[in-house]
CSV table of C-alpha atoms in Angstrom, one decimal:
chain,number,residue,atom,x,y,z
M,25,GLU,CA,-38.7,-38.7,-28.5
M,26,THR,CA,-36.1,-41.3,-29.6
M,27,LEU,CA,-33.4,-41.4,-32.3
M,28,SER,CA,-35.7,-43.5,-34.6
M,29,ASP,CA,-38.2,-40.6,-34.6
M,30,VAL,CA,-35.7,-38.4,-36.4
M,31,LEU,CA,-33.2,-40.7,-38.1
M,32,ASP,CA,-33.5,-43.6,-40.5
M,33,GLU,CA,-32.3,-47.1,-39.5
M,34,ASP,CA,-28.7,-46.8,-40.8
M,35,GLU,CA,-28.3,-43.4,-39.1
M,36,VAL,CA,-29.6,-44.8,-35.8
M,37,LYS,CA,-27.0,-47.5,-35.9
M,38,ILE,CA,-24.2,-44.9,-36.5
M,39,ALA,CA,-25.6,-42.5,-33.9
M,40,THR,CA,-25.8,-45.2,-31.2
M,41,SER,CA,-22.1,-46.2,-31.8
M,42,LEU,CA,-20.9,-42.6,-32.0
M,43,TRP,CA,-22.6,-41.4,-28.8
M,44,GLY,CA,-23.0,-44.4,-26.6
M,45,VAL,CA,-26.7,-44.8,-26.8
M,46,THR,CA,-28.1,-48.1,-25.2
M,47,GLU,CA,-31.5,-49.4,-24.4
M,48,GLY,CA,-30.9,-49.2,-20.6
M,49,GLY,CA,-29.3,-45.8,-20.8
M,50,ASN,CA,-26.6,-44.4,-18.6
M,51,PHE,CA,-28.7,-42.0,-16.5
M,52,GLU,CA,-32.2,-42.8,-15.2
M,53,HIS,CA,-32.9,-45.2,-18.0
M,54,GLN,CA,-32.1,-42.6,-20.6
M,55,SER,CA,-28.9,-42.0,-22.6
M,56,ILE,CA,-26.8,-38.9,-22.1
M,57,LEU,CA,-24.8,-38.6,-25.3
M,58,PHE,CA,-21.0,-39.0,-24.9
M,59,ARG,CA,-18.1,-40.3,-27.0
M,60,PRO,CA,-17.3,-43.8,-25.9
M,61,ALA,CA,-14.6,-44.3,-28.5
M,62,GLU,CA,-12.5,-42.3,-31.1
M,63,LEU,CA,-13.8,-42.0,-34.6
M,64,PRO,CA,-11.5,-44.7,-36.2
M,65,GLU,CA,-12.6,-47.2,-33.6
M,66,VAL,CA,-16.3,-46.4,-34.3
M,67,ALA,CA,-15.7,-46.7,-38.1
M,68,GLU,CA,-14.0,-50.1,-37.6
M,69,GLU,CA,-16.9,-51.3,-35.5
M,70,LEU,CA,-19.4,-50.3,-38.1
M,71,GLY,CA,-17.4,-51.7,-41.0
M,72,LEU,CA,-17.2,-48.2,-42.6
M,73,ASP,CA,-14.3,-45.9,-43.5
M,74,VAL,CA,-13.6,-42.9,-41.3
M,75,GLU,CA,-14.6,-40.3,-44.0
M,76,THR,CA,-18.0,-41.8,-44.4
M,77,VAL,CA,-18.6,-41.9,-40.6
M,78,ASN,CA,-17.4,-38.4,-40.2
M,79,SER,CA,-19.7,-37.1,-43.0
M,80,GLN,CA,-22.7,-39.0,-41.5
M,81,ARG,CA,-21.9,-37.7,-38.1
M,82,GLU,CA,-22.3,-34.1,-39.3
M,83,SER,CA,-25.5,-34.8,-41.1
M,84,ILE,CA,-27.0,-36.7,-38.1
M,85,ALA,CA,-26.0,-34.0,-35.6
M,86,LYS,CA,-27.7,-31.4,-37.7
M,87,LYS,CA,-30.9,-33.4,-37.9
M,88,LEU,CA,-30.9,-34.0,-34.1
M,89,TRP,CA,-30.2,-30.3,-33.5
M,90,LEU,CA,-33.1,-29.2,-35.7
M,91,ALA,CA,-35.4,-31.6,-33.8
M,92,ARG,CA,-34.3,-30.3,-30.5
M,93,GLU,CA,-34.9,-26.7,-31.6
M,94,GLU,CA,-38.6,-27.5,-32.0
M,95,ARG,CA,-38.8,-28.2,-28.3
M,96,ILE,CA,-39.5,-25.5,-25.7
M,97,HIS,CA,-36.0,-24.4,-24.5
M,98,PRO,CA,-35.2,-24.7,-20.9
M,99,LEU,CA,-34.7,-21.6,-18.8
M,100,ARG,CA,-31.2,-20.2,-19.1
M,101,ASP,CA,-29.4,-18.4,-16.3
M,102,ASP,CA,-27.6,-15.7,-18.4
M,103,LYS,CA,-26.3,-13.4,-15.7
M,104,ILE,CA,-22.5,-13.0,-15.6
M,105,ILE,CA,-20.8,-13.5,-12.3
M,106,THR,CA,-17.4,-12.0,-11.8
M,107,ALA,CA,-15.8,-14.9,-9.9
M,108,TRP,CA,-17.1,-17.6,-12.2
M,109,ASN,CA,-15.9,-15.8,-15.3
M,110,ALA,CA,-12.6,-15.2,-13.7
M,111,MET,CA,-12.2,-18.9,-13.2
M,112,MET,CA,-13.0,-19.4,-16.8
M,113,ILE,CA,-10.4,-16.9,-17.8
M,114,THR,CA,-7.7,-18.7,-15.7
M,115,ALA,CA,-8.7,-22.1,-17.2
M,116,PHE,CA,-8.5,-20.9,-20.8
M,117,THR,CA,-5.2,-19.2,-20.1
M,118,GLU,CA,-3.6,-22.2,-18.5
M,119,VAL,CA,-4.9,-24.7,-21.0
M,120,GLY,CA,-4.0,-22.4,-23.9
M,121,TYR,CA,-0.4,-22.3,-22.7
M,122,ALA,CA,-0.2,-26.0,-22.0
M,123,LEU,CA,-1.6,-26.9,-25.4
M,124,ASN,CA,0.1,-24.0,-27.2
M,125,ASN,CA,-3.4,-23.0,-28.4
M,126,SER,CA,-3.4,-19.2,-29.2
M,127,ASP,CA,-7.2,-19.2,-29.7
M,128,TYR,CA,-7.8,-20.2,-26.1
M,129,ILE,CA,-5.5,-17.5,-24.9
M,130,ALA,CA,-7.1,-14.9,-27.1
M,131,THR,CA,-10.5,-15.9,-25.7
M,132,ALA,CA,-9.2,-15.4,-22.2
M,133,LYS,CA,-7.8,-12.0,-23.0
M,134,ASN,CA,-11.0,-10.8,-24.7
M,135,ALA,CA,-13.1,-12.0,-21.7
M,136,ALA,CA,-10.7,-10.4,-19.2
M,137,ASP,CA,-10.8,-7.1,-21.0
M,138,GLN,CA,-14.6,-7.1,-21.2
M,139,LEU,CA,-15.0,-8.1,-17.6
M,140,TRP,CA,-12.6,-5.4,-16.5
M,141,LYS,CA,-14.5,-2.7,-18.5
M,142,THR,CA,-17.9,-3.7,-17.1
M,143,VAL,CA,-17.2,-4.7,-13.4
M,144,HIS,CA,-14.4,-2.3,-12.4
M,145,ARG,CA,-15.6,1.0,-10.8
M,146,GLU,CA,-13.8,4.3,-10.5
M,147,ASP,CA,-13.2,3.9,-6.8
M,148,GLY,CA,-11.4,0.5,-7.4
M,149,SER,CA,-14.3,-1.6,-6.2
M,150,LEU,CA,-16.0,-4.3,-8.3
M,151,TRP,CA,-19.5,-5.3,-9.3
M,152,ARG,CA,-20.4,-9.0,-8.8
M,153,THR,CA,-23.0,-9.5,-11.5
M,154,GLN,CA,-24.0,-8.3,-14.9
M,155,TYR,CA,-27.4,-9.1,-16.6
M,156,ARG,CA,-28.2,-7.9,-20.1
M,157,GLY,CA,-25.7,-5.1,-19.9
M,158,LEU,CA,-26.6,-3.9,-16.4
M,159,THR,CA,-24.3,-4.3,-13.4
M,160,SER,CA,-25.5,-4.9,-9.9
M,161,VAL,CA,-24.6,-6.2,-6.5
M,162,ASP,CA,-21.3,-5.3,-4.8
M,163,ALA,CA,-18.6,-7.9,-5.4
M,164,LYS,CA,-17.7,-10.4,-2.7
M,165,GLN,CA,-14.2,-11.2,-1.6
M,166,THR,CA,-14.2,-14.2,-3.8
M,167,ASP,CA,-14.8,-12.1,-6.9
M,168,TYR,CA,-11.8,-10.0,-6.1
M,169,ALA,CA,-9.6,-13.0,-5.4
M,170,TYR,CA,-10.6,-15.0,-8.5
M,171,LEU,CA,-10.3,-11.9,-10.8
M,172,ALA,CA,-6.8,-11.1,-9.5
M,173,GLU,CA,-5.8,-14.8,-10.0
M,174,SER,CA,-6.9,-14.7,-13.6
M,175,PHE,CA,-4.9,-11.5,-14.3
M,176,ILE,CA,-1.8,-13.1,-12.9
M,177,ALA,CA,-2.3,-16.2,-15.2
M,178,LEU,CA,-2.5,-13.9,-18.2
M,179,TYR,CA,0.6,-11.9,-17.1
M,180,ASP,CA,2.5,-15.2,-16.9
M,181,VAL,CA,1.6,-16.2,-20.4
M,182,ASP,CA,2.1,-13.0,-22.4
M,183,GLY,CA,4.2,-10.8,-20.0
M,184,ASP,CA,2.0,-7.7,-20.5
M,185,GLU,CA,2.5,-5.6,-17.4
M,186,SER,CA,-1.0,-4.2,-17.5
M,187,TRP,CA,-2.3,-7.6,-16.3
M,188,LEU,CA,0.0,-7.5,-13.3
M,189,THR,CA,-1.0,-3.9,-12.6
M,190,ARG,CA,-4.7,-4.9,-12.6
M,191,ALA,CA,-4.0,-7.9,-10.4
M,192,GLN,CA,-2.3,-5.5,-7.9
M,193,GLN,CA,-5.1,-3.0,-8.0
M,194,VAL,CA,-7.7,-5.7,-7.4
M,195,THR,CA,-5.7,-7.3,-4.6
M,196,GLU,CA,-5.0,-4.0,-2.8
M,197,THR,CA,-8.7,-3.1,-2.9
M,198,MET,CA,-9.5,-6.6,-1.6
M,199,VAL,CA,-7.2,-6.1,1.4
M,200,GLU,CA,-8.6,-2.7,2.1
M,201,ARG,CA,-12.3,-3.8,2.0
M,202,PHE,CA,-12.2,-7.3,3.4
M,203,TRP,CA,-9.1,-7.9,5.6
M,204,ASP,CA,-9.8,-8.8,9.2
M,205,SER,CA,-7.2,-6.6,11.0
M,206,GLU,CA,-7.9,-8.2,14.4
M,207,GLN,CA,-7.8,-11.9,13.7
M,208,GLY,CA,-6.5,-12.1,10.2
M,209,GLY,CA,-8.0,-13.6,7.0
M,210,PHE,CA,-10.6,-12.1,4.7
M,211,PHE,CA,-14.3,-11.6,5.4
M,212,LEU,CA,-16.7,-12.7,2.6
M,213,GLY,CA,-18.6,-9.4,2.5
M,214,GLU,CA,-18.0,-5.8,3.3
M,215,SER,CA,-18.8,-4.3,6.7
M,216,VAL,CA,-21.5,-2.0,5.4
M,217,VAL,CA,-24.3,-3.2,3.1
M,218,ALA,CA,-27.0,-0.9,1.8
M,219,GLY,CA,-26.1,1.7,4.5
M,220,THR,CA,-26.3,-0.8,7.3
M,221,ARG,CA,-23.3,-1.9,9.3
M,222,LEU,CA,-23.3,-5.7,9.8
M,223,THR,CA,-22.8,-7.2,13.2
M,224,VAL,CA,-21.7,-10.6,11.8
M,225,ARG,CA,-19.3,-11.0,8.9
M,226,PRO,CA,-18.6,-14.6,7.8
M,227,LYS,CA,-15.4,-15.8,6.1
M,228,ASP,CA,-15.2,-18.1,3.1
M,229,LEU,CA,-12.9,-20.8,4.6
M,230,HIS,CA,-13.6,-24.3,3.4
M,231,ASP,CA,-13.1,-25.6,-0.1
M,232,SER,CA,-16.3,-26.9,-1.7
M,233,SER,CA,-17.2,-27.1,-5.4
M,234,MET,CA,-15.0,-24.0,-5.6
M,235,PRO,CA,-11.8,-23.2,-3.7
M,236,SER,CA,-12.5,-20.9,-0.8
M,237,GLY,CA,-12.0,-17.1,-1.2
M,238,ASN,CA,-9.3,-17.1,1.5
M,239,ALA,CA,-7.4,-19.9,-0.3
M,240,VAL,CA,-7.4,-18.1,-3.6
M,241,ALA,CA,-6.4,-14.9,-1.9
M,242,LEU,CA,-3.4,-16.7,-0.4
M,243,ARG,CA,-2.2,-18.0,-3.8
M,244,VAL,CA,-2.7,-14.5,-5.2
M,245,LEU,CA,-0.6,-12.9,-2.5
M,246,ALA,CA,2.1,-15.5,-2.8
M,247,LYS,CA,2.3,-15.1,-6.6
M,248,LEU,CA,2.3,-11.3,-6.5
M,249,PHE,CA,5.2,-11.3,-4.0
M,250,ARG,CA,7.2,-13.6,-6.3
M,251,ARG,CA,6.4,-11.4,-9.3
M,252,THR,CA,6.9,-7.9,-7.8
M,253,GLY,CA,9.0,-8.3,-4.6
M,254,VAL,CA,6.5,-6.1,-2.7
M,255,GLU,CA,7.1,-7.1,0.9
M,256,GLN,CA,3.5,-6.3,1.9
M,257,TYR,CA,2.2,-9.2,-0.1
M,258,ASN,CA,4.6,-11.5,1.7
M,259,ASP,CA,3.5,-10.1,5.1
M,260,THR,CA,-0.2,-10.5,4.4
M,261,ALA,CA,0.3,-14.0,3.0
M,262,ASN,CA,2.2,-15.0,6.2
M,263,GLN,CA,-0.6,-13.5,8.4
M,264,LEU,CA,-3.2,-15.4,6.4
M,265,ILE,CA,-1.5,-18.7,6.9
M,266,ALA,CA,-1.1,-17.9,10.6
M,267,ALA,CA,-4.8,-17.0,11.0
M,268,PHE,CA,-5.9,-20.4,9.7
M,269,SER,CA,-3.0,-22.6,10.9
M,270,SER,CA,-5.1,-24.4,13.5
M,271,ASN,CA,-7.8,-25.1,10.9
M,272,LEU,CA,-5.2,-26.5,8.5
M,273,ALA,CA,-3.8,-28.8,11.2
M,274,GLN,CA,-7.2,-30.1,12.4
M,275,GLN,CA,-9.0,-30.6,9.1
M,276,PRO,CA,-6.5,-30.5,6.2
M,277,SER,CA,-8.9,-32.3,3.8
M,278,GLY,CA,-11.2,-29.2,3.9
M,279,PHE,CA,-8.4,-26.8,2.9
M,280,TYR,CA,-6.7,-28.4,-0.1
M,281,TYR,CA,-6.4,-25.2,-2.1
M,282,MET,CA,-5.1,-23.2,0.9
M,283,LEU,CA,-2.5,-25.9,1.6
M,284,THR,CA,-1.4,-25.6,-2.0
M,285,GLY,CA,-1.1,-21.9,-1.6
M,286,ALA,CA,0.8,-22.3,1.7
M,287,SER,CA,3.2,-24.7,0.1
M,288,GLU,CA,3.8,-22.4,-2.9
M,289,HIS,CA,4.4,-19.5,-0.6
M,290,LEU,CA,6.6,-21.2,2.0
M,291,PHE,CA,8.6,-23.5,-0.3
M,292,ASP,CA,8.3,-21.5,-3.6
M,293,GLU,CA,6.2,-22.3,-6.6
M,294,THR,CA,7.0,-25.1,-8.9
M,295,GLY,CA,4.9,-24.6,-12.0
M,296,SER,CA,5.5,-23.8,-15.7
M,297,HIS,CA,6.1,-20.1,-14.9
M,298,GLU,CA,8.6,-19.1,-12.2
M,299,TYR,CA,10.2,-15.9,-11.1
M,300,ALA,CA,13.6,-14.9,-9.6
M,301,ALA,CA,15.1,-11.6,-8.4
M,302,ARG,CA,11.8,-10.4,-7.1
M,303,GLY,CA,10.1,-10.6,-10.4
M,304,VAL,CA,13.0,-9.2,-12.5
M,305,VAL,CA,13.5,-12.6,-14.2
M,306,GLN,CA,10.8,-14.9,-15.5
M,307,VAL,CA,11.4,-18.5,-16.4
M,308,SER,CA,9.2,-20.8,-18.4
M,309,GLY,CA,9.6,-24.1,-20.3
M,310,GLN,CA,7.8,-25.9,-23.0
M,311,ARG,CA,8.4,-29.2,-24.8
M,312,GLU,CA,9.8,-29.0,-28.3
M,313,ASP,CA,9.8,-32.7,-29.0
M,314,GLU,CA,10.3,-36.0,-27.2
M,315,ASP,CA,13.9,-35.2,-26.2
M,316,THR,CA,14.0,-31.4,-26.2
M,317,VAL,CA,12.6,-28.6,-24.1
M,318,ALA,CA,12.9,-24.9,-24.7
M,319,VAL,CA,13.5,-22.8,-21.6
M,320,THR,CA,12.7,-19.1,-22.0
M,321,VAL,CA,14.3,-16.6,-19.7
M,322,LYS,CA,12.9,-13.0,-19.8
M,323,MET,CA,14.5,-10.1,-18.0
M,324,ARG,CA,12.9,-6.7,-17.3
M,325,PRO,CA,14.4,-3.7,-19.1
M,326,GLY,CA,17.7,-2.5,-17.5
M,327,TRP,CA,18.4,-6.0,-16.0
M,328,HIS,CA,20.7,-8.8,-17.2
M,329,ILE,CA,21.9,-12.2,-16.0
M,330,ASN,CA,25.4,-13.5,-16.2
M,331,SER,CA,26.0,-15.8,-19.1
M,332,HIS,CA,27.0,-19.4,-18.8
M,333,THR,CA,30.6,-18.2,-19.2
M,334,PRO,CA,31.1,-15.0,-17.1
M,335,THR,CA,34.4,-13.2,-17.5
M,336,LEU,CA,35.0,-12.7,-13.8
M,337,ASP,CA,35.4,-15.4,-11.3
M,338,TYR,CA,33.2,-13.9,-8.6
M,339,LEU,CA,30.1,-13.8,-10.9
M,340,ILE,CA,27.8,-16.8,-10.8
M,341,PRO,CA,27.3,-18.4,-14.3
M,342,THR,CA,23.8,-19.2,-15.5
M,343,SER,CA,23.3,-23.0,-15.5
M,344,LEU,CA,20.5,-25.4,-16.2
M,345,THR,CA,20.3,-28.7,-14.5
M,346,THR,CA,17.7,-31.3,-13.5
M,347,ALA,CA,16.6,-32.3,-10.0
M,348,GLN,CA,15.8,-35.8,-11.2
M,349,ASP,CA,18.8,-38.0,-10.6
M,350,GLU,CA,18.1,-40.4,-13.4
M,351,MET,CA,18.1,-37.7,-16.0
M,352,SER,CA,20.9,-35.9,-17.8
M,353,VAL,CA,20.7,-32.5,-19.5
M,354,SER,CA,22.7,-31.3,-22.4
M,355,VAL,CA,22.3,-27.6,-22.7
M,356,GLU,CA,22.8,-25.2,-25.6
M,357,PHE,CA,22.9,-21.5,-24.6
M,358,PRO,CA,22.6,-18.6,-27.0
M,359,GLN,CA,25.4,-16.3,-27.8
M,360,PRO,CA,25.9,-13.8,-24.9
M,361,VAL,CA,26.5,-10.1,-25.3
M,362,MET,CA,29.6,-8.3,-24.1
M,363,MET,CA,29.2,-5.0,-22.2
M,364,LYS,CA,30.5,-2.9,-19.4
M,365,LEU,CA,28.4,-2.1,-16.4
M,366,GLY,CA,28.8,0.8,-14.0
M,367,PHE,CA,30.4,-1.2,-11.2
M,368,GLU,CA,33.0,-3.0,-13.3
M,369,ASN,CA,35.4,-1.7,-16.0
M,370,THR,CA,35.9,-5.1,-17.5
M,371,GLU,CA,33.6,-6.3,-20.2
M,372,LEU,CA,31.1,-8.8,-18.9
M,373,SER,CA,29.5,-11.7,-20.7
M,374,LEU,CA,25.7,-11.3,-20.2
M,375,PHE,CA,22.2,-12.3,-21.3
M,376,GLU,CA,19.6,-9.5,-21.7
M,377,ASN,CA,16.0,-9.0,-22.7
M,378,SER,CA,14.9,-12.6,-23.6
M,379,ILE,CA,16.8,-15.7,-24.3
M,380,THR,CA,15.9,-19.3,-25.1
M,381,VAL,CA,18.0,-22.2,-23.8
M,382,MET,CA,17.6,-25.5,-25.5
M,383,ALA,CA,17.9,-28.6,-23.3
M,384,ASP,CA,18.3,-32.1,-24.6
M,385,VAL,CA,16.8,-34.3,-21.9
M,386,SER,CA,17.2,-38.0,-21.8
M,387,GLY,CA,16.7,-40.9,-19.4
M,388,MET,CA,13.2,-40.0,-18.3
M,389,GLN,CA,11.3,-42.8,-16.6
M,390,GLU,CA,8.0,-44.0,-18.2
M,391,ASP,CA,5.9,-42.9,-15.2
M,392,GLN,CA,7.0,-39.3,-15.2
M,393,ALA,CA,4.6,-36.7,-16.7
M,394,ASN,CA,6.9,-33.7,-16.2
M,395,VAL,CA,10.5,-32.7,-16.2
M,396,SER,CA,11.7,-30.8,-13.2
M,397,LEU,CA,14.5,-28.3,-14.0
M,398,ASP,CA,16.6,-26.0,-12.0
M,399,LEU,CA,17.9,-22.7,-13.4
M,400,ARG,CA,20.7,-20.9,-11.5
M,401,VAL,CA,20.8,-17.2,-12.3
M,402,GLN,CA,22.3,-14.0,-10.9
M,403,ALA,CA,20.5,-10.8,-11.9
M,404,CYS,CA,22.3,-7.5,-12.3
M,405,ASN,CA,21.6,-4.0,-13.5
M,406,ASP,CA,24.1,-1.2,-14.2
M,407,GLU,CA,24.7,-0.6,-10.5
M,408,VAL,CA,24.4,-3.8,-8.5
M,409,CYS,CA,24.2,-7.6,-8.8
M,410,LEU,CA,21.6,-9.4,-6.7
M,411,ALA,CA,22.3,-12.6,-4.8
M,412,PRO,CA,22.3,-15.7,-7.1
M,413,GLU,CA,19.1,-17.8,-7.0
M,414,THR,CA,18.0,-21.2,-8.1
M,415,VAL,CA,14.6,-21.4,-9.8
M,416,SER,CA,12.8,-24.7,-9.9
M,417,PHE,CA,10.1,-25.2,-12.6
M,418,LEU,CA,8.2,-27.9,-14.3
M,419,VAL,CA,8.0,-28.6,-18.0
M,420,PRO,CA,5.0,-30.8,-19.1
M,421,TRP,CA,6.7,-33.8,-20.7
M,422,ARG,CA,3.9,-35.9,-22.2
M,423,SER,CA,0.2,-36.3,-22.1
M,424,LEU,CA,-1.1,-38.8,-19.5
């Protein structure tokens, strides 16, 4: 069946321009429809206005869809796999944040809630698949790792502690069921399947079309340590890196995702969401316009950071700078609050809850897609001040 079997001559001309249809085709002498150009360019090529082409496009698409519906539909694999859906949740969350698209984030939340309700069991274990409302097959280590990763992504975006709690629950069950206590690393499956103890338990090591389960687990452990300060996550991440260190050295091209996780763990993350004071302080940045970024600093209840103008000399002021030498930052801090803490009788100048710092950034080079910023903070509660930290994070600057 060709376009001319469904469309008239003028519609065929529009369709071929809209969707890149040629006589020779682009795959095995047939044309797989795609968009070779934006709508204004297509309209100009056809000598028509954009409104006309857009209207015709909708009409043509409906005709093609109706013709396709008359064919026998291909078989569809409609089972739901935990790991694959978790990857989708992470993608929707990250893209939603990057594009400031609340619909994407809402989709991710709804999918995550539904997945949790259906695959999570009372003993903490997970199901791997769902098919027409029925769950089956015990989850693999990859399912646990990817699901925990998706919950961390959601926690970063909306700050809801329930996502972090779920990520911790999934991770702790993953360690309990799959960790190799003798040689380190995670096995792919459990030791007992259908009542039979396995003599051989493989490990998902190499990246393929999907990052390996051990690589995702490493990133999960590293992220959880940064967000909670739980030392066990740090210890397990270090053991995981040590277990595969020879593999990483001998064949680094097969371990890209694990190398990413190792870099994030050993040298700290540098993404759009970063944490200080063992998860007490969250830092994120978004572009406001060509010359301005908004840096959001959130503190957990009961914690504060010093303002940019602390009242005591020994307290470290909050500051925002850039690691890029060719750039300058003009910073506008919000109004601090004045209060007394238990360890000091003098009123202190503080930031609490959530603040937004506006930064006027200029001098960016044309080939830079991101702005790298450094936030210096010192977190305190009513009893103690933690050591000051510098948090490095990236703000997407422009679309490539």
